[in-house]
Short mmCIF file of C-alpha atoms and ligand atoms in Angstrom, two decimals:
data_model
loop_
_atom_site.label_atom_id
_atom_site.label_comp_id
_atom_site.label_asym_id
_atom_site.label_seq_id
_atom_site.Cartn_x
_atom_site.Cartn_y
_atom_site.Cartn_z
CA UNK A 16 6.87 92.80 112.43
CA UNK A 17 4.50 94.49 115.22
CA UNK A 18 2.93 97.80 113.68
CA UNK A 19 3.82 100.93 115.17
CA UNK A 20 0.69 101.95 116.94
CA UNK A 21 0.78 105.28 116.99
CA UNK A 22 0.30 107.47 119.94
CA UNK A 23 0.50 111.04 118.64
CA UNK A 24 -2.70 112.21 117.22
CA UNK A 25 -1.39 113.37 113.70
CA UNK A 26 2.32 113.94 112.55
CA UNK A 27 4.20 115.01 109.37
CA UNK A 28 3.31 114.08 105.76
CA UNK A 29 5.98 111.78 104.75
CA UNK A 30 6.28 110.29 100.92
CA UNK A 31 8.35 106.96 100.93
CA UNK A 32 9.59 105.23 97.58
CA UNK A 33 12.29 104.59 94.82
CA UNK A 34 13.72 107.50 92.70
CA UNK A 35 11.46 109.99 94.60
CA UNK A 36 13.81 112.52 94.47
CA UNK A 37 14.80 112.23 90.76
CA UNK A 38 13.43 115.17 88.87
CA UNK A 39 12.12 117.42 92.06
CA UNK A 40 13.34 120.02 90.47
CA UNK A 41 11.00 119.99 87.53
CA UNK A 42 8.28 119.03 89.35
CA UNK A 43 8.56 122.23 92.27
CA UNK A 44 9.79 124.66 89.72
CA UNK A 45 11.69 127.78 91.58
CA UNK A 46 13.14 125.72 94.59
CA UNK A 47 15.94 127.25 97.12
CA UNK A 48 17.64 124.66 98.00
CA UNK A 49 19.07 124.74 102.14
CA UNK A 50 22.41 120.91 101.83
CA UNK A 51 25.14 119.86 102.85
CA UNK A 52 27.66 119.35 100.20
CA UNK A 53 28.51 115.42 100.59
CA UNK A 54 24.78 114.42 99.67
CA UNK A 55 24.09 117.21 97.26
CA UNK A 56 27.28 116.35 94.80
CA UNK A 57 26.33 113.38 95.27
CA UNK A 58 22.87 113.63 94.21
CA UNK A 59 22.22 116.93 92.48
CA UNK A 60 22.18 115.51 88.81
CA UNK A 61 19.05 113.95 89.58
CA UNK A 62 17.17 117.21 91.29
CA UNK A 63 16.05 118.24 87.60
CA UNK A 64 15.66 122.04 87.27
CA UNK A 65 18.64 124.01 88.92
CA UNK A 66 17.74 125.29 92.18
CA UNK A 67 17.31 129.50 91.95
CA UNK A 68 19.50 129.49 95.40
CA UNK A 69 21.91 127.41 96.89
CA UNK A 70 22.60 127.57 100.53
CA UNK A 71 24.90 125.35 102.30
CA UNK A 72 24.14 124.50 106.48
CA UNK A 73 26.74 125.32 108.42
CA UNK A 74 26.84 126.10 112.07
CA UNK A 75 25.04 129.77 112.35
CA UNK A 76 23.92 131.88 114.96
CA UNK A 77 20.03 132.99 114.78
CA UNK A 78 21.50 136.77 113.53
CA UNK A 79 22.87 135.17 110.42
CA UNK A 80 20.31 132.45 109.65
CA UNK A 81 17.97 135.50 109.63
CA UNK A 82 20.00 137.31 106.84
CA UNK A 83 19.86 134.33 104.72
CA UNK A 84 16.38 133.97 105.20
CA UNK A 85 16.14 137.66 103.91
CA UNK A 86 17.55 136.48 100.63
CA UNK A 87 15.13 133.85 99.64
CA UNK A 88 12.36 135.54 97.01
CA UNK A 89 8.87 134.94 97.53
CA UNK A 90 6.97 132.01 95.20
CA UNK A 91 9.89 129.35 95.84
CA UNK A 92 9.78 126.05 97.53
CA UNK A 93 12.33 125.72 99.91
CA UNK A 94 13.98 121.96 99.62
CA UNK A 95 16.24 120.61 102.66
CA UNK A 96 18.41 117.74 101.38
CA UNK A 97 21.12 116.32 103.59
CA UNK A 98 21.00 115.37 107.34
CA UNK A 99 20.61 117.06 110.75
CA UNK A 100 22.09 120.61 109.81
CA UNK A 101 20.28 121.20 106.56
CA UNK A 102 16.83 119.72 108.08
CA UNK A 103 17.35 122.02 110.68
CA UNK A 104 18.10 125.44 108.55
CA UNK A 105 15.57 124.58 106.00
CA UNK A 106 12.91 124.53 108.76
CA UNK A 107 14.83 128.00 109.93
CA UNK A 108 14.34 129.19 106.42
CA UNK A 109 10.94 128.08 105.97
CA UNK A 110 9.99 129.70 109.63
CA UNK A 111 11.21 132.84 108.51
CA UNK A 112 10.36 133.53 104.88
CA UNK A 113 6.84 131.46 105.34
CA UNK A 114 7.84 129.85 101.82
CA UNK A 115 6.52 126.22 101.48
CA UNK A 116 9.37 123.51 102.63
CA UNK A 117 9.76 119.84 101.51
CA UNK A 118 12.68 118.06 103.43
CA UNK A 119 14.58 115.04 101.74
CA UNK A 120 16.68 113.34 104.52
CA UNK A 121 19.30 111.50 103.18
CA UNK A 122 20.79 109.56 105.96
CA UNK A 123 18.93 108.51 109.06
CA UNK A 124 20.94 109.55 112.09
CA UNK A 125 18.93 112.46 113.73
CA UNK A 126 15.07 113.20 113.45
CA UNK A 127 16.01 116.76 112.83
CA UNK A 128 13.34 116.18 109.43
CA UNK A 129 10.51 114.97 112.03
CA UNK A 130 10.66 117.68 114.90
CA UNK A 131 9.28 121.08 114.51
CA UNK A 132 12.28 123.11 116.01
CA UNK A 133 15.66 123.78 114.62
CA UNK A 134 18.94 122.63 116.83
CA UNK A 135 21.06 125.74 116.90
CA UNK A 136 24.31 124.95 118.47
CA UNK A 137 26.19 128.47 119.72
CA UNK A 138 29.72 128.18 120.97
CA UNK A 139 28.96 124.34 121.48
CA UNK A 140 25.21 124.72 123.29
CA UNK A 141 22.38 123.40 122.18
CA UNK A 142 19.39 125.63 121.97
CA UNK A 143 15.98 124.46 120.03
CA UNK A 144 13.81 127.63 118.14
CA UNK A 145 11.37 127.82 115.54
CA UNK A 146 8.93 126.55 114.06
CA UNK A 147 8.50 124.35 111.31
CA UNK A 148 5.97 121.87 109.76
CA UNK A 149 7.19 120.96 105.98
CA UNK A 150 4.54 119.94 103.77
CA UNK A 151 6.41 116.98 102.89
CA UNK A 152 9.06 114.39 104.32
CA UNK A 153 10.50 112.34 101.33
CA UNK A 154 12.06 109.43 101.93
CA UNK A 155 13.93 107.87 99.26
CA UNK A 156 15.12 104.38 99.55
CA UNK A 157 17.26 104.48 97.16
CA UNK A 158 19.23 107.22 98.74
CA UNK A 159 19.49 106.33 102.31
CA UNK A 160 20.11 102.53 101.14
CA UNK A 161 23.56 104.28 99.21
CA UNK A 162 24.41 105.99 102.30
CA UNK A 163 27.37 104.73 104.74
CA UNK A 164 25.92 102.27 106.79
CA UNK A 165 26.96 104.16 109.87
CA UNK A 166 24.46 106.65 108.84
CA UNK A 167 21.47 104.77 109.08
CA UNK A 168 22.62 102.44 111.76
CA UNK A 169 23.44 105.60 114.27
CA UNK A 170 19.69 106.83 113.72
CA UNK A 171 18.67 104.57 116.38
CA UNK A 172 20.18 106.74 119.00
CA UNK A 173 17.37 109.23 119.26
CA UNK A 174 14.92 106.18 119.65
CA UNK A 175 17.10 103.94 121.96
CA UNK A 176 17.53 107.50 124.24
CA UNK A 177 14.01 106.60 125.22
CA UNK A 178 15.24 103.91 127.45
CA UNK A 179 17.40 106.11 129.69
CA UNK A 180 15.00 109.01 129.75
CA UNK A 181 11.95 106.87 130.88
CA UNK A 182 14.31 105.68 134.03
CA UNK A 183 14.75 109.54 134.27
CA UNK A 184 11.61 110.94 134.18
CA UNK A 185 9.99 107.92 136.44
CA UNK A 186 13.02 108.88 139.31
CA UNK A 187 12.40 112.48 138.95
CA UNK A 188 8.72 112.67 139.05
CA UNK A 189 8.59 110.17 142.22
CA UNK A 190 10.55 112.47 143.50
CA UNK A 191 8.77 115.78 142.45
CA UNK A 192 11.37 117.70 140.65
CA UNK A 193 10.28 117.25 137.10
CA UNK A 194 7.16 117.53 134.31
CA UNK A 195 4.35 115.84 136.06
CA UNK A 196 4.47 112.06 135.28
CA UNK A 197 2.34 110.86 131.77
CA UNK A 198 1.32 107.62 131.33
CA UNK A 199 0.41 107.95 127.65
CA UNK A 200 3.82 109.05 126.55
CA UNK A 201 5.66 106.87 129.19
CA UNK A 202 3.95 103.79 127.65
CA UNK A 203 4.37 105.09 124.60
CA UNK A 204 8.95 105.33 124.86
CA UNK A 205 8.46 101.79 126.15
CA UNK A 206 6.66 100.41 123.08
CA UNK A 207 9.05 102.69 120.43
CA UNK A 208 12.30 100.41 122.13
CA UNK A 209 10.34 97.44 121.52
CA UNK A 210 9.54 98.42 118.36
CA UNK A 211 13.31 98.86 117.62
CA UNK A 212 14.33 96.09 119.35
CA UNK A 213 12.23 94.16 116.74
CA UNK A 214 13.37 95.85 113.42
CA UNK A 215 17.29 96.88 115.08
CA UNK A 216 18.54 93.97 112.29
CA UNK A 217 16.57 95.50 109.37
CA UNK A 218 18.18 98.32 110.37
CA UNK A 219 21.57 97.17 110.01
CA UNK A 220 20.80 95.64 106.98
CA UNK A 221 19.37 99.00 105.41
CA UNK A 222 16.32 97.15 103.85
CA UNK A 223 13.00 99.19 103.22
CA UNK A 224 11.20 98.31 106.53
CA UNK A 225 14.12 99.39 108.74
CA UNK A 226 14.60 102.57 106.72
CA UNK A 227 10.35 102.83 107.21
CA UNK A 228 10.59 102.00 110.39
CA UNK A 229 13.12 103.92 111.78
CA UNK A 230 11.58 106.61 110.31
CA UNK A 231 8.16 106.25 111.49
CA UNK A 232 9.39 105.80 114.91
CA UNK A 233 10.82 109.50 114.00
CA UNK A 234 7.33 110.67 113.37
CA UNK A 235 5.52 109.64 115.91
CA UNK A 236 8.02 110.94 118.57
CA UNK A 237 8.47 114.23 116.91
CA UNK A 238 4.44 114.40 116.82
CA UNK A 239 4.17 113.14 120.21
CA UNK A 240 7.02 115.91 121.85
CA UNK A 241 4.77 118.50 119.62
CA UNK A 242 1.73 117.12 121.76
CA UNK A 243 2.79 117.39 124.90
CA UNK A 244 5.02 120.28 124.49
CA UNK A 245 7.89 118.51 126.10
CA UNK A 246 10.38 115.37 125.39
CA UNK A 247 10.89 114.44 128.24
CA UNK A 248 9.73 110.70 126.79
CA UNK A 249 12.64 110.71 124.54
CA UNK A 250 15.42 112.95 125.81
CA UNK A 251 17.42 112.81 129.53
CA UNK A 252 20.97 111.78 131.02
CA UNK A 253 22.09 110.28 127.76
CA UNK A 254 21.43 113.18 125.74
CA UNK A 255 22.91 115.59 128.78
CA UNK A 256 25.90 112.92 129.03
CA UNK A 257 26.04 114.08 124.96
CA UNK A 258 25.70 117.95 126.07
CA UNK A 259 28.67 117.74 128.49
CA UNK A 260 30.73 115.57 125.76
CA UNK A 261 30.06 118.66 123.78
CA UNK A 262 31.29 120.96 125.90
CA UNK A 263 34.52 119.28 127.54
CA UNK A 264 35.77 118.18 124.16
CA UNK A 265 34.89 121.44 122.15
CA UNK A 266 33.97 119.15 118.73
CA UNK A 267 30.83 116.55 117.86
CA UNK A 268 30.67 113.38 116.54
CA UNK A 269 27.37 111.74 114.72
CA UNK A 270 24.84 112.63 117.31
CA UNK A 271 22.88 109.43 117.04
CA UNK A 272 26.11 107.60 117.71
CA UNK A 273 26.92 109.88 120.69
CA UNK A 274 23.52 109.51 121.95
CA UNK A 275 24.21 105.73 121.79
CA UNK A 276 27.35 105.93 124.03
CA UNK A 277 25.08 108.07 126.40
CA UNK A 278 22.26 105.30 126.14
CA UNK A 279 25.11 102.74 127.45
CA UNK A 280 26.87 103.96 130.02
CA UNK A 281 23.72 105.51 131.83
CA UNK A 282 22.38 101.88 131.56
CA UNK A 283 25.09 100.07 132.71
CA UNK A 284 25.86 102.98 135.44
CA UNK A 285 21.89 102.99 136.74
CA UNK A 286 21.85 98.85 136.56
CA UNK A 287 18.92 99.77 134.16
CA UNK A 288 18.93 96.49 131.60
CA UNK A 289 21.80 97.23 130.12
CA UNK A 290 21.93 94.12 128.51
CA UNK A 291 18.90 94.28 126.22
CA UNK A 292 20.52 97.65 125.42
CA UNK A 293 23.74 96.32 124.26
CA UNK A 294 21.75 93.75 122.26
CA UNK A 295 19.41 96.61 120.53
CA UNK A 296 22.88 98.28 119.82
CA UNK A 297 24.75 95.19 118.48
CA UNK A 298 22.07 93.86 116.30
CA UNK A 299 21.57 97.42 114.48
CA UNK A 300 25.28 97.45 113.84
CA UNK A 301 25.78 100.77 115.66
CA UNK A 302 29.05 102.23 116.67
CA UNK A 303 29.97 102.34 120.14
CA UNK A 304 33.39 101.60 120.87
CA UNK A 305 35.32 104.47 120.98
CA UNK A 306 38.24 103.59 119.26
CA UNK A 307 35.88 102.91 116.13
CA UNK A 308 34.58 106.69 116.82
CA UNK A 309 37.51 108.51 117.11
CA UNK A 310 37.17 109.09 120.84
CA UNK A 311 40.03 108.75 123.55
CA UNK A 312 39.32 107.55 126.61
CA UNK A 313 40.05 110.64 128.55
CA UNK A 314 37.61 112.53 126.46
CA UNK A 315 34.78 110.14 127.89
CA UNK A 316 36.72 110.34 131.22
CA UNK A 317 36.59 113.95 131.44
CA UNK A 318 32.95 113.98 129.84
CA UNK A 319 31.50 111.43 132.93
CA UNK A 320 33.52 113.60 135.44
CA UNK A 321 31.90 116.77 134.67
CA UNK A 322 28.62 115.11 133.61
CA UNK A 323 26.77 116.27 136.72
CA UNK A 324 27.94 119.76 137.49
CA UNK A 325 27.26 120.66 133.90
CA UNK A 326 23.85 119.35 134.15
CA UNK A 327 22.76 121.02 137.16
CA UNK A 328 24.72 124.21 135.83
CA UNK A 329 23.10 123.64 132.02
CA UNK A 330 19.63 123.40 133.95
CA UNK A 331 18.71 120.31 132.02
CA UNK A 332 16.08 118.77 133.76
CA UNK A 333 16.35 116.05 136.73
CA UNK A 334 18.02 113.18 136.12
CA UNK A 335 20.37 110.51 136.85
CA UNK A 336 23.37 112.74 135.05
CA UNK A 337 22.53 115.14 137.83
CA UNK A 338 22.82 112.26 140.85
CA UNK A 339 25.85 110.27 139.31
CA UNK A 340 29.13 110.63 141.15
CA UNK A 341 31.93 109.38 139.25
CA UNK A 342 34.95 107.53 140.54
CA UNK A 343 37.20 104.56 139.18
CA UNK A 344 34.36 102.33 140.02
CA UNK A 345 31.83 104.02 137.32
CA UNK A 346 34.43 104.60 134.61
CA UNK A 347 35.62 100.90 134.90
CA UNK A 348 31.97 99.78 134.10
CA UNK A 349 31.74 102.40 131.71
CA UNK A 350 34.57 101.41 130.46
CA UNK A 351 33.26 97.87 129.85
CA UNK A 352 30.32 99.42 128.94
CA UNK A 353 31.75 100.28 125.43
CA UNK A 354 33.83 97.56 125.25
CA UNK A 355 36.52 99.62 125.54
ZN1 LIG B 413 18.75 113.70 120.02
#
């Protein structure tokens, strides 16, 4: 196993072990605690001392995030414990009240715990805001290695997007329509898919060092984004393909699994190694055929079809979603794509 040789100057401080979650309670004394209810039933007879607030994540617009935040009392750590949502309106939470924040991410599909900004979706658009640096990530083992395997395999989708959105950023900065070209973080996507590429069957097997690992990779591209102000690195057509999916279909699935799809079709669409893709994909056990996912095929259809418009309409920045046209040819190798 290669170490991660990090890039980004600093990045978040992160706590990884057994059981590090059991008695946080006690240990933090008046906590407000920001889950979602699967983990936190789950989990909650291990926090220790009862939370003095309990607020579940849902999908909220900035306007009523901000009247929660007007709730929490001063003195209180605020504790995220769940995945993407919660990470994302504890760091809300912690942005507005300035009350300390620890984040406990119990499954592994988004870095939501590892990025400073909060995802706030509004009628089905993404926007980022905020800002957020807990004192704290903890990662316990022995919670993400009870977790569906689904939710730890689909965390590789916000690493693997790094493929796609190098191809991206190289084809719109020859061509002058993007973020100036970096070296630094260009070289620096290429080594995170190796990186994955190496530990994609630790991964599926949930064992410490792909939990770790995953995780790290996390860190260091949250970090890095942070750096240089932009993602470009990490996020392009496969997360706009995952934008438009939004959009046609009006619903979401796991966003690391979506992401995935994204990751695949570009590839095999662009003639962009699709292959070692597939393999990175297969190996960490991650769903991507769209029966397993719930999708139809005219959802993906209608998704590919309006890929482009919505990207130059969303203002995303330049990249092969915006140059695709889609006929019979491209769905047919999309459709193979997924073996679908
Ligand atoms: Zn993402």
């Amino acid at each position: 196993m290669s170490e991660i040789n990090f890039v980004a100057e600093d990045g978040f401080a992160v706590e990884y072990g057994h059981g590090l979650f059991d008695g946080l309670g006690d240990q933090l004394g008046s906590t407000v605690v920001v889950m979602q209810p699967n983990p936190w039933e789950f989990i909650k007879g291990r926090f220790g001392r009862a939370p003095v607030k309990i607020i579940e994540a849902r999908e909220l617009s900035p306007q009523a995030l901000d009247e929660i935040a007007e709730s929490i009392p001063d003195g209180v750590t605020i504790v995220g414990v769940g995945g993407g949502s919660a990470m994302d309106v504890a760091k809300w939470m912690h942005w507005r009240s300035g009350q300390r924040l620890i984040q406990v991410p119990t499954l592994a599909s988004v870095d939501a715990c590892f990025t400073r900004m909060s995802a706030i979706r509004t009628d089905n658009r993404v926007s980022y805001q905020g800002d957020a640096i807990p004192e704290k990530v903890i990662v316990d083992y022995s919670i993400l290695q009870s977790a569906p395997s689904q939710f730890i395999s689909a965390g590789i989708g916000d690493v693997l997007s790094c493929h796609t959105a190098y191809a991206d950023w190289k084809m719109a900065s020859d061509l002058g329509k993007s973020i100036p070209w970096n070296t630094r973080a260009a070289d620096a996507s290429l080594k995170y898919i190796d990186v994955l590429e190496e530990v994609a069957s630790e991964i599926a097997a949930q064992s410490e060092v792909g939990i770790r690992t995953l995780m790290e990779l996390y860190r260091e591209n949250g970090w890095l984004s942070h750096e240089l102000g932009h993602a470009r690195f990490e996020e392009g057509s496969e997360h706009f393909f995952a934008y438009t999916f939004e959009q046609v279909t009006g619903r979401t699935i796991l966003h690391g699994e979506l992401v995935s799809i994204g990751v695949l079709i570009i590839s095999a669409l662009t003639d962009n190694n699709y292959p070692r893709v597939r393999s990175i994909v297969q190996k960490a056990g991650t769903r991507h055929n769209p029966v397993e996912l719930g999708i139809t095929w005219d959802e993906i259809d209608r998704t590919l079809r309006s890929m482009k418009e919505y990207s130059i309409a969303e203002d995303y920045w330049y990249s092969y979603a915006h140059v695709l046209d889609i006929g019979n040819v491209e769905l047919e190798l999309a459709r193979k794509a997924l073996d679908f």
